[in-house]
Short mmCIF file of C-alpha atoms and ligand atoms in Angstrom, two decimals:
data_model
loop_
_atom_site.label_atom_id
_atom_site.label_comp_id
_atom_site.label_asym_id
_atom_site.label_seq_id
_atom_site.Cartn_x
_atom_site.Cartn_y
_atom_site.Cartn_z
CA MET W 24 27.23 -29.42 -16.79
CA SER W 25 23.52 -28.29 -16.77
CA VAL W 26 21.78 -25.05 -17.54
CA LEU W 27 21.43 -23.10 -14.25
CA VAL W 28 18.68 -21.02 -13.61
CA VAL W 29 19.08 -18.26 -11.21
CA VAL W 30 15.66 -17.84 -9.27
CA ASP W 31 14.36 -14.15 -8.74
CA HIS W 32 12.18 -14.20 -5.60
CA ASP W 33 11.36 -11.33 -2.94
CA ARG W 34 11.67 -12.96 0.38
CA GLY W 35 10.13 -16.23 -0.85
CA ILE W 36 7.68 -14.63 -3.20
CA LEU W 37 8.53 -15.69 -6.58
CA ALA W 38 8.83 -13.17 -9.24
CA PRO W 39 6.19 -14.08 -12.05
CA ALA W 40 9.19 -13.97 -14.80
CA THR W 41 10.95 -16.78 -12.97
CA LEU W 42 8.38 -19.17 -14.26
CA GLY W 43 8.96 -18.36 -17.99
CA THR W 44 12.82 -18.38 -17.23
CA LEU W 45 12.42 -22.09 -15.95
CA THR W 46 10.27 -23.03 -18.92
CA ALA W 47 12.96 -21.55 -21.02
CA GLY W 48 15.70 -23.05 -19.15
CA ARG W 49 14.16 -26.41 -19.54
CA ASN W 50 13.55 -26.14 -23.37
CA LEU W 51 17.47 -25.01 -23.80
CA ALA W 52 18.52 -27.86 -21.55
CA SER W 53 16.69 -30.40 -23.38
CA ALA W 54 18.17 -28.97 -26.66
CA MET W 55 21.65 -29.41 -25.09
CA ASN W 56 20.85 -32.81 -23.77
CA THR W 57 21.47 -31.85 -20.34
CA THR W 58 19.41 -30.99 -17.10
CA MET W 59 17.95 -27.73 -15.92
CA GLU W 60 19.08 -26.73 -12.33
CA ALA W 61 17.84 -24.08 -10.22
CA LEU W 62 19.37 -21.68 -7.54
CA THR W 63 17.75 -20.07 -4.78
CA ILE W 64 19.47 -17.78 -2.70
CA GLY W 65 18.30 -16.99 1.11
CA ALA W 66 16.65 -18.95 3.62
CA ASN W 67 13.30 -17.64 2.92
CA ALA W 68 13.30 -19.54 -0.46
CA ASP W 69 12.73 -22.91 1.00
CA PRO W 70 8.87 -22.99 -0.02
CA LEU W 71 9.76 -22.32 -3.40
CA ASN W 72 11.05 -26.08 -3.99
CA ASP W 73 7.62 -27.45 -4.96
CA THR W 74 7.22 -24.83 -7.66
CA LEU W 75 10.66 -25.52 -9.01
CA SER W 76 10.07 -29.19 -9.35
CA ALA W 77 6.83 -28.59 -11.01
CA TYR W 78 8.60 -26.46 -13.66
CA GLY W 79 11.60 -28.99 -14.07
CA ALA W 80 14.29 -28.11 -12.17
CA SER W 81 16.10 -31.53 -11.32
CA VAL W 82 18.40 -29.99 -8.80
CA VAL W 83 17.56 -27.02 -6.53
CA HIS W 84 20.68 -25.44 -5.24
CA GLN W 85 19.94 -23.47 -1.97
CA ALA W 86 22.25 -20.94 -0.85
CA HIS W 87 21.89 -20.19 2.81
CA HIS W 88 24.23 -17.42 4.77
CA GLU W 89 23.42 -14.97 7.39
CA ILE W 90 24.22 -12.12 5.04
CA LEU W 91 21.36 -13.27 2.75
CA VAL W 92 18.33 -12.55 4.69
CA ASP W 93 17.22 -9.86 2.08
CA TYR W 94 18.23 -8.66 -1.42
CA GLY W 95 21.63 -7.11 -2.07
CA PRO W 96 23.06 -7.39 -5.81
CA ASP W 97 26.65 -7.73 -4.79
CA ALA W 98 25.85 -10.58 -2.35
CA TRP W 99 23.45 -12.52 -4.69
CA GLY W 100 26.00 -11.89 -7.76
CA GLU W 101 28.98 -13.21 -5.57
CA VAL W 102 26.69 -16.62 -4.59
CA VAL W 103 25.87 -17.04 -8.17
CA ALA W 104 29.79 -16.66 -8.98
CA GLN W 105 30.45 -19.30 -6.24
CA VAL W 106 27.98 -21.90 -7.53
CA VAL W 107 29.01 -21.57 -10.99
CA ARG W 108 32.72 -22.29 -9.74
CA ALA W 109 31.36 -25.13 -7.83
CA THR W 110 29.10 -26.69 -10.49
CA SER W 111 30.40 -25.47 -13.85
CA PRO W 112 27.11 -25.20 -15.72
CA GLN W 113 27.16 -24.48 -19.35
CA VAL W 114 24.40 -21.74 -19.20
CA VAL W 115 23.76 -19.51 -16.32
CA LEU W 116 20.12 -18.25 -17.07
CA GLY W 117 18.65 -15.25 -15.05
CA CYS W 118 15.17 -13.58 -15.20
CA GLY W 119 14.61 -10.24 -17.16
CA THR W 120 13.88 -8.28 -14.43
CA GLU W 121 15.81 -5.58 -12.61
CA ARG W 122 17.05 -8.12 -9.95
CA GLY W 123 17.64 -10.71 -12.68
CA HIS W 124 19.76 -8.32 -14.87
CA GLU W 125 21.64 -6.79 -11.63
CA ILE W 126 22.64 -10.33 -10.29
CA VAL W 127 23.78 -11.77 -13.69
CA ALA W 128 25.80 -8.56 -14.43
CA GLN W 129 27.28 -9.05 -10.98
CA ALA W 130 28.10 -12.73 -11.20
CA ALA W 131 29.54 -12.09 -14.75
CA ALA W 132 32.17 -9.34 -13.31
CA ARG W 133 33.07 -11.63 -10.67
CA LEU W 134 33.70 -14.54 -13.31
CA ASP W 135 35.42 -12.04 -15.74
CA LEU W 136 32.89 -13.58 -18.51
CA PRO W 137 30.47 -11.75 -20.88
CA ALA W 138 26.84 -11.62 -20.23
CA VAL W 139 23.89 -10.97 -22.73
CA MET W 140 20.81 -9.52 -21.49
CA ASN W 141 17.24 -9.72 -22.48
CA CYS W 142 17.39 -12.71 -25.01
CA THR W 143 14.14 -13.90 -26.59
CA GLU W 144 15.73 -17.04 -28.43
CA PHE W 145 18.62 -19.34 -27.52
CA LYS W 146 19.87 -21.84 -30.21
CA PRO W 147 22.85 -24.21 -28.87
CA SER W 148 25.21 -25.58 -31.15
CA ASN W 149 26.18 -29.56 -30.96
CA SER W 150 29.25 -29.49 -28.96
CA PRO W 151 29.01 -28.63 -25.31
CA ASP W 152 31.26 -25.75 -25.26
CA GLY W 153 30.21 -24.45 -28.60
CA VAL W 154 28.70 -21.18 -29.42
CA LEU W 155 25.06 -20.01 -28.33
CA THR W 156 23.09 -18.28 -30.91
CA LEU W 157 20.80 -15.73 -29.43
CA THR W 158 18.23 -13.23 -30.28
CA ARG W 159 18.22 -10.37 -27.92
CA THR W 160 16.17 -7.23 -27.70
CA ARG W 161 18.03 -3.70 -27.83
CA TRP W 162 16.86 -0.07 -27.75
CA GLY W 163 14.14 -0.88 -25.08
CA GLY W 164 12.38 -3.53 -27.34
CA SER W 165 12.60 -1.53 -30.64
CA LEU W 166 15.12 -3.65 -32.09
CA LEU W 167 16.02 -7.65 -32.26
CA GLU W 168 19.52 -8.42 -32.53
CA LYS W 169 21.00 -12.02 -33.53
CA ALA W 170 24.21 -12.48 -31.70
CA GLU W 171 26.75 -15.38 -30.85
CA LEU W 172 28.17 -16.11 -27.52
CA ASP W 173 31.19 -18.14 -27.42
CA SER W 174 32.37 -17.81 -23.89
CA PRO W 175 32.90 -21.07 -22.01
CA ILE W 176 30.09 -20.62 -19.80
CA LYS W 177 27.30 -18.61 -21.11
CA LEU W 178 25.60 -15.86 -18.88
CA VAL W 179 22.41 -14.54 -20.13
CA THR W 180 18.75 -13.26 -19.12
CA LEU W 181 15.54 -14.11 -20.79
CA ALA W 182 13.56 -11.01 -22.07
CA ASP W 183 10.32 -10.91 -19.54
CA HIS W 184 7.15 -12.25 -21.25
CA SER W 185 9.10 -13.66 -24.19
CA ILE W 186 7.69 -17.46 -23.48
CA GLU W 187 4.61 -18.64 -21.91
CA PRO W 188 5.38 -20.84 -18.75
CA VAL W 189 4.54 -24.43 -18.80
CA GLU W 190 4.78 -26.89 -16.03
CA SER W 191 6.68 -30.21 -16.60
CA LYS W 192 7.00 -31.88 -13.22
CA VAL W 193 10.35 -33.73 -11.98
CA ILE W 194 11.56 -35.02 -8.80
CA SER W 195 14.10 -32.40 -7.52
CA ARG W 196 17.17 -32.99 -5.37
CA VAL W 197 17.80 -30.33 -2.88
CA ILE W 198 21.64 -29.37 -2.41
CA LYS W 199 22.63 -27.02 0.57
CA PHE W 200 25.24 -24.58 -0.45
CA VAL W 201 26.93 -22.09 2.06
CA PRO W 202 28.69 -19.44 0.25
CA THR W 203 31.85 -17.75 1.70
CA LEU W 204 30.58 -14.21 1.97
CA ASP W 205 32.12 -11.12 3.98
CA ALA W 206 31.31 -7.37 4.51
CA SER W 207 32.69 -6.24 0.99
CA VAL W 208 29.45 -7.64 -0.71
CA THR W 209 27.06 -5.83 1.65
CA HIS W 210 27.80 -2.24 0.14
CA SER W 211 24.21 -2.29 -1.32
CA ILE W 212 21.59 -4.60 0.45
CA VAL W 213 17.88 -4.00 1.50
CA ARG W 214 17.74 -2.75 4.97
CA ASN W 215 14.47 -1.00 5.28
CA ARG W 216 11.09 -1.34 3.40
CA VAL W 217 8.45 1.30 3.00
CA GLU W 218 5.07 0.34 1.69
CA ARG W 219 3.76 2.41 -1.25
CA ILE W 220 0.54 4.23 -0.30
CA ALA W 221 -2.50 2.47 -1.91
CA GLY W 222 -4.04 4.45 -4.61
CA VAL W 223 -3.00 5.07 -8.14
CA THR W 224 0.50 4.61 -9.16
CA LEU W 225 2.54 5.85 -12.09
CA ALA W 226 2.16 2.86 -13.97
CA THR W 227 -1.79 2.82 -13.41
CA SER W 228 -2.71 6.32 -13.47
CA PRO W 229 -5.15 7.37 -16.22
CA VAL W 230 -3.09 11.00 -16.23
CA VAL W 231 0.46 11.59 -16.04
CA VAL W 232 1.90 15.07 -15.99
CA SER W 233 5.71 14.82 -16.27
CA GLY W 234 8.69 17.19 -16.10
CA GLY W 235 12.10 17.24 -17.51
CA ARG W 236 15.47 19.20 -17.21
CA GLY W 237 13.19 21.90 -18.49
CA VAL W 238 11.30 22.21 -15.06
CA GLY W 239 14.79 23.60 -13.74
CA SER W 240 14.63 22.42 -10.12
CA ALA W 241 12.78 20.20 -7.47
CA GLU W 242 10.63 23.15 -6.50
CA GLY W 243 10.01 23.79 -10.03
CA PHE W 244 7.61 20.72 -9.84
CA ALA W 245 4.93 22.70 -7.88
CA PRO W 246 2.68 23.61 -10.78
CA LEU W 247 2.95 20.10 -12.11
CA GLU W 248 1.79 18.76 -8.85
CA GLU W 249 -1.01 21.17 -8.79
CA LEU W 250 -1.88 20.19 -12.48
CA ALA W 251 -1.80 16.31 -11.92
CA SER W 252 -3.97 16.94 -8.78
CA LEU W 253 -6.51 18.93 -10.74
CA LEU W 254 -6.82 16.22 -13.54
CA GLY W 255 -6.72 13.20 -11.00
CA GLY W 256 -3.25 12.36 -12.19
CA VAL W 257 0.30 11.72 -10.90
CA VAL W 258 3.62 13.21 -11.68
CA GLY W 259 6.27 11.56 -13.49
CA CYS W 260 9.62 12.65 -14.84
CA SER W 261 12.67 12.21 -16.90
CA ARG W 262 15.76 10.58 -16.02
CA ALA W 263 17.49 13.91 -16.25
CA VAL W 264 15.46 14.92 -13.30
CA THR W 265 16.14 11.70 -11.38
CA ASN W 266 19.97 12.36 -12.02
CA ASN W 267 19.60 15.69 -10.63
CA GLY W 268 18.08 14.45 -7.47
CA TRP W 269 14.83 16.61 -8.05
CA ARG W 270 12.56 13.47 -7.76
CA ASN W 271 12.74 9.79 -6.81
CA HIS W 272 13.46 7.18 -9.31
CA THR W 273 9.96 5.61 -8.50
CA ASP W 274 8.85 8.76 -10.72
CA GLN W 275 10.87 8.22 -13.64
CA VAL W 276 9.23 7.21 -17.04
CA GLY W 277 11.16 5.31 -19.46
CA GLN W 278 13.66 2.31 -20.48
CA THR W 279 15.11 2.22 -17.07
CA GLY W 280 11.89 3.76 -15.31
CA THR W 281 8.23 2.91 -15.43
CA ARG W 282 6.50 2.03 -18.85
CA ILE W 283 3.26 3.85 -18.77
CA ALA W 284 0.17 3.82 -20.97
CA PRO W 285 -1.96 6.48 -19.66
CA ASP W 286 -5.14 8.19 -21.53
CA ILE W 287 -3.02 11.38 -21.32
CA TYR W 288 0.56 12.03 -20.85
CA ILE W 289 1.52 15.54 -20.42
CA ALA W 290 5.31 16.14 -20.94
CA CYS W 291 6.69 19.24 -19.76
CA GLY W 292 10.25 20.27 -20.81
CA ILE W 293 10.93 16.96 -21.84
CA SER W 294 13.17 16.34 -24.98
CA GLY W 295 11.87 12.92 -25.54
CA ALA W 296 14.90 11.04 -26.13
CA ILE W 297 14.52 7.37 -27.04
CA GLN W 298 15.05 6.06 -23.81
CA HIS W 299 12.25 8.08 -22.51
CA TRP W 300 9.94 7.64 -25.38
CA VAL W 301 9.95 3.74 -25.06
CA GLY W 302 8.26 4.37 -21.69
CA ALA W 303 5.95 6.97 -22.73
CA MET W 304 4.96 5.87 -26.32
CA ALA W 305 1.98 3.75 -25.27
CA SER W 306 0.13 6.69 -23.89
CA LYS W 307 -3.23 7.11 -25.68
CA ASN W 308 -2.74 10.86 -26.11
CA ILE W 309 0.35 13.07 -25.48
CA LEU W 310 0.53 16.75 -24.96
CA ALA W 311 3.98 18.27 -25.10
CA ILE W 312 4.93 21.35 -23.47
CA ASN W 313 8.35 22.65 -24.75
CA ILE W 314 10.19 25.91 -25.97
CA ASP W 315 11.57 23.87 -28.85
CA LYS W 316 9.24 23.01 -31.82
CA GLU W 317 11.88 20.75 -33.01
CA ALA W 318 11.86 18.57 -29.87
CA ASN W 319 11.68 14.70 -30.35
CA ILE W 320 8.54 14.48 -28.29
CA VAL W 321 6.63 17.45 -29.97
CA THR W 322 7.16 15.90 -33.48
CA LYS W 323 5.66 12.60 -31.89
CA ALA W 324 3.06 14.18 -29.62
CA GLY W 325 -0.75 14.75 -30.98
CA TYR W 326 -1.09 18.07 -29.27
CA ALA W 327 1.92 20.41 -28.23
CA VAL W 328 2.04 23.88 -26.87
CA ILE W 329 5.23 25.89 -27.82
CA GLY W 330 5.97 28.02 -25.04
CA ASP W 331 7.71 28.24 -21.49
CA LEU W 332 6.30 25.62 -19.08
CA HIS W 333 6.57 28.06 -16.03
CA LYS W 334 3.91 30.08 -17.75
CA VAL W 335 2.17 27.34 -19.58
CA VAL W 336 1.42 24.97 -16.61
CA PRO W 337 0.12 27.70 -14.29
CA ALA W 338 -1.95 29.02 -17.05
CA ILE W 339 -3.61 25.69 -17.61
CA CYS W 340 -4.15 25.42 -13.75
CA ALA W 341 -5.75 28.65 -13.89
CA GLU W 342 -8.02 27.77 -16.89
CA ILE W 343 -9.33 24.57 -15.17
CA LYS W 344 -9.98 26.13 -11.68
CA ARG W 345 -11.76 29.04 -13.57
CA ARG W 346 -13.90 26.43 -15.31
CA ARG W 347 -14.58 24.56 -12.45
CA GLY W 348 -15.75 28.03 -10.69
CA ASP W 349 -12.78 27.53 -7.92
CA SER W 350 -11.54 30.56 -6.33
C1 FAD D 14 20.88 3.53 -20.83
C2 FAD D 14 20.09 4.62 -20.97
C3 FAD D 14 18.99 4.50 -20.32
C4 FAD D 14 18.22 5.69 -20.07
N1 FAD D 14 16.98 5.56 -19.31
C5 FAD D 14 16.22 6.72 -19.48
C6 FAD D 14 14.69 6.70 -18.86
O1 FAD D 14 14.50 5.49 -18.30
N2 FAD D 14 14.10 7.68 -19.00
C7 FAD D 14 14.48 8.88 -19.31
O2 FAD D 14 13.85 9.93 -19.06
N3 FAD D 14 15.78 8.94 -19.97
C8 FAD D 14 16.60 7.98 -19.89
N4 FAD D 14 17.91 7.97 -20.31
C9 FAD D 14 18.46 9.41 -20.61
C10 FAD D 14 17.99 9.82 -21.90
O3 FAD D 14 18.93 9.81 -22.96
C11 FAD D 14 18.08 11.36 -21.91
O4 FAD D 14 19.15 12.04 -21.60
C12 FAD D 14 16.87 12.34 -20.97
O5 FAD D 14 15.49 11.50 -20.96
C13 FAD D 14 16.59 13.68 -21.03
O6 FAD D 14 15.93 14.35 -20.00
P1 FAD D 14 15.23 15.51 -20.60
O7 FAD D 14 14.18 15.37 -22.10
O8 FAD D 14 14.38 15.93 -19.31
O9 FAD D 14 16.16 16.50 -20.71
P2 FAD D 14 16.70 17.32 -22.11
O10 FAD D 14 16.96 16.17 -23.07
O11 FAD D 14 18.03 18.18 -21.70
O12 FAD D 14 15.55 18.09 -22.58
C14 FAD D 14 15.09 19.27 -21.86
C15 FAD D 14 14.15 19.98 -22.59
O13 FAD D 14 13.33 20.58 -21.99
C16 FAD D 14 13.12 21.79 -23.01
N5 FAD D 14 13.03 23.12 -22.19
C17 FAD D 14 13.88 23.88 -21.47
N6 FAD D 14 13.41 24.87 -20.94
C18 FAD D 14 12.09 24.73 -21.04
C19 FAD D 14 11.02 25.60 -20.52
N7 FAD D 14 11.28 26.51 -19.64
N8 FAD D 14 9.76 25.22 -21.10
C20 FAD D 14 9.52 24.12 -21.75
N9 FAD D 14 10.64 23.43 -22.18
C21 FAD D 14 11.83 23.61 -21.80
C22 FAD D 14 14.11 21.73 -23.85
O14 FAD D 14 13.75 22.37 -25.21
C23 FAD D 14 14.34 20.13 -24.07
O15 FAD D 14 13.45 19.82 -24.98
C24 FAD D 14 18.82 6.88 -20.58
C25 FAD D 14 19.91 6.92 -21.18
C26 FAD D 14 20.60 5.88 -21.40
C27 FAD D 14 22.01 6.06 -21.89
#
């Protein structure tokens, strides 16, 4: 019986969210009169033991297997499920990161248990298998919901940045665990990495020119690329665009993409659905270009041009070039 924290790390580099998750796990364990244990997956996690003991993990379960050389959601989820079956924790707590959510969701499906993501608070009841009262964020953080989880083992993730990490050193015992894994867990696994080119990114650029379904095709982004380049910015997009395969997911703005806060956000042919809006709403200025004057993004933007983006964007580019004296 314990609170088991699933450590998020990338080949031995700890995800910053793990420290807050360990702190929350320790607080929860203490409220439940039990201990906090940690689970690391992959041989390259060995160097993390000192940090895990500094943050109060009384046991570090280390899962080693030749398949676990890099991250794979099925493989990591299966490892968590096997460790849960072997050690019967009361609570499994994952990080509120993309990987953390993925691993806990995978484990929950394999254990046939519910999982609650993005919690900000946990209140245990007095009995060991009683309900866990939770506060969790919904709708991209715009709503806080109180919920009760009464499954025999509670699988949850902690919303990122919801607690300040605090050290509390204990002496940790390391227990090696060798899971039984086969090729069925390697459907999706990281096999290759391409370094991002240095420079401004979607998350840091002061100008983002974003396109939505209204752009119509991958080729339709050429004028948006030109406008972004003239303004020293980068191109973003909506999920309709990534779903259509017109651009990579790395360009997506929103709840399941990147949250941005540029000086100016130019949204072309984007309706401004809530899931997109939560990723763009921190922009300091928004210009919407849309044929629909009732579109959500138009009603929220500081500036709007009601018109066809295929005419408006080239016209803006031409005017910028004319004013700069470009030919
Ligand atoms: C769990 C979940 C997570 C999601 N996460 C995200 C996310 O992270 N990011 C995201 O973007 N979405 C996300 N979505 C999808 C979201 O709900 C919307 O479906 C999506 O944002 C719509 O994309 P869009 O605005 O490009 O397309 P649409 O809603 O189809 O809007 C197209 C817009 O283009 C305008 N238009 C059409 N032609 C032209 C033209 N020639 N010139 C100018 N304007 C034109 C139309 O008037 C319309 O306003 C998520 C959905 C779910 C359920």
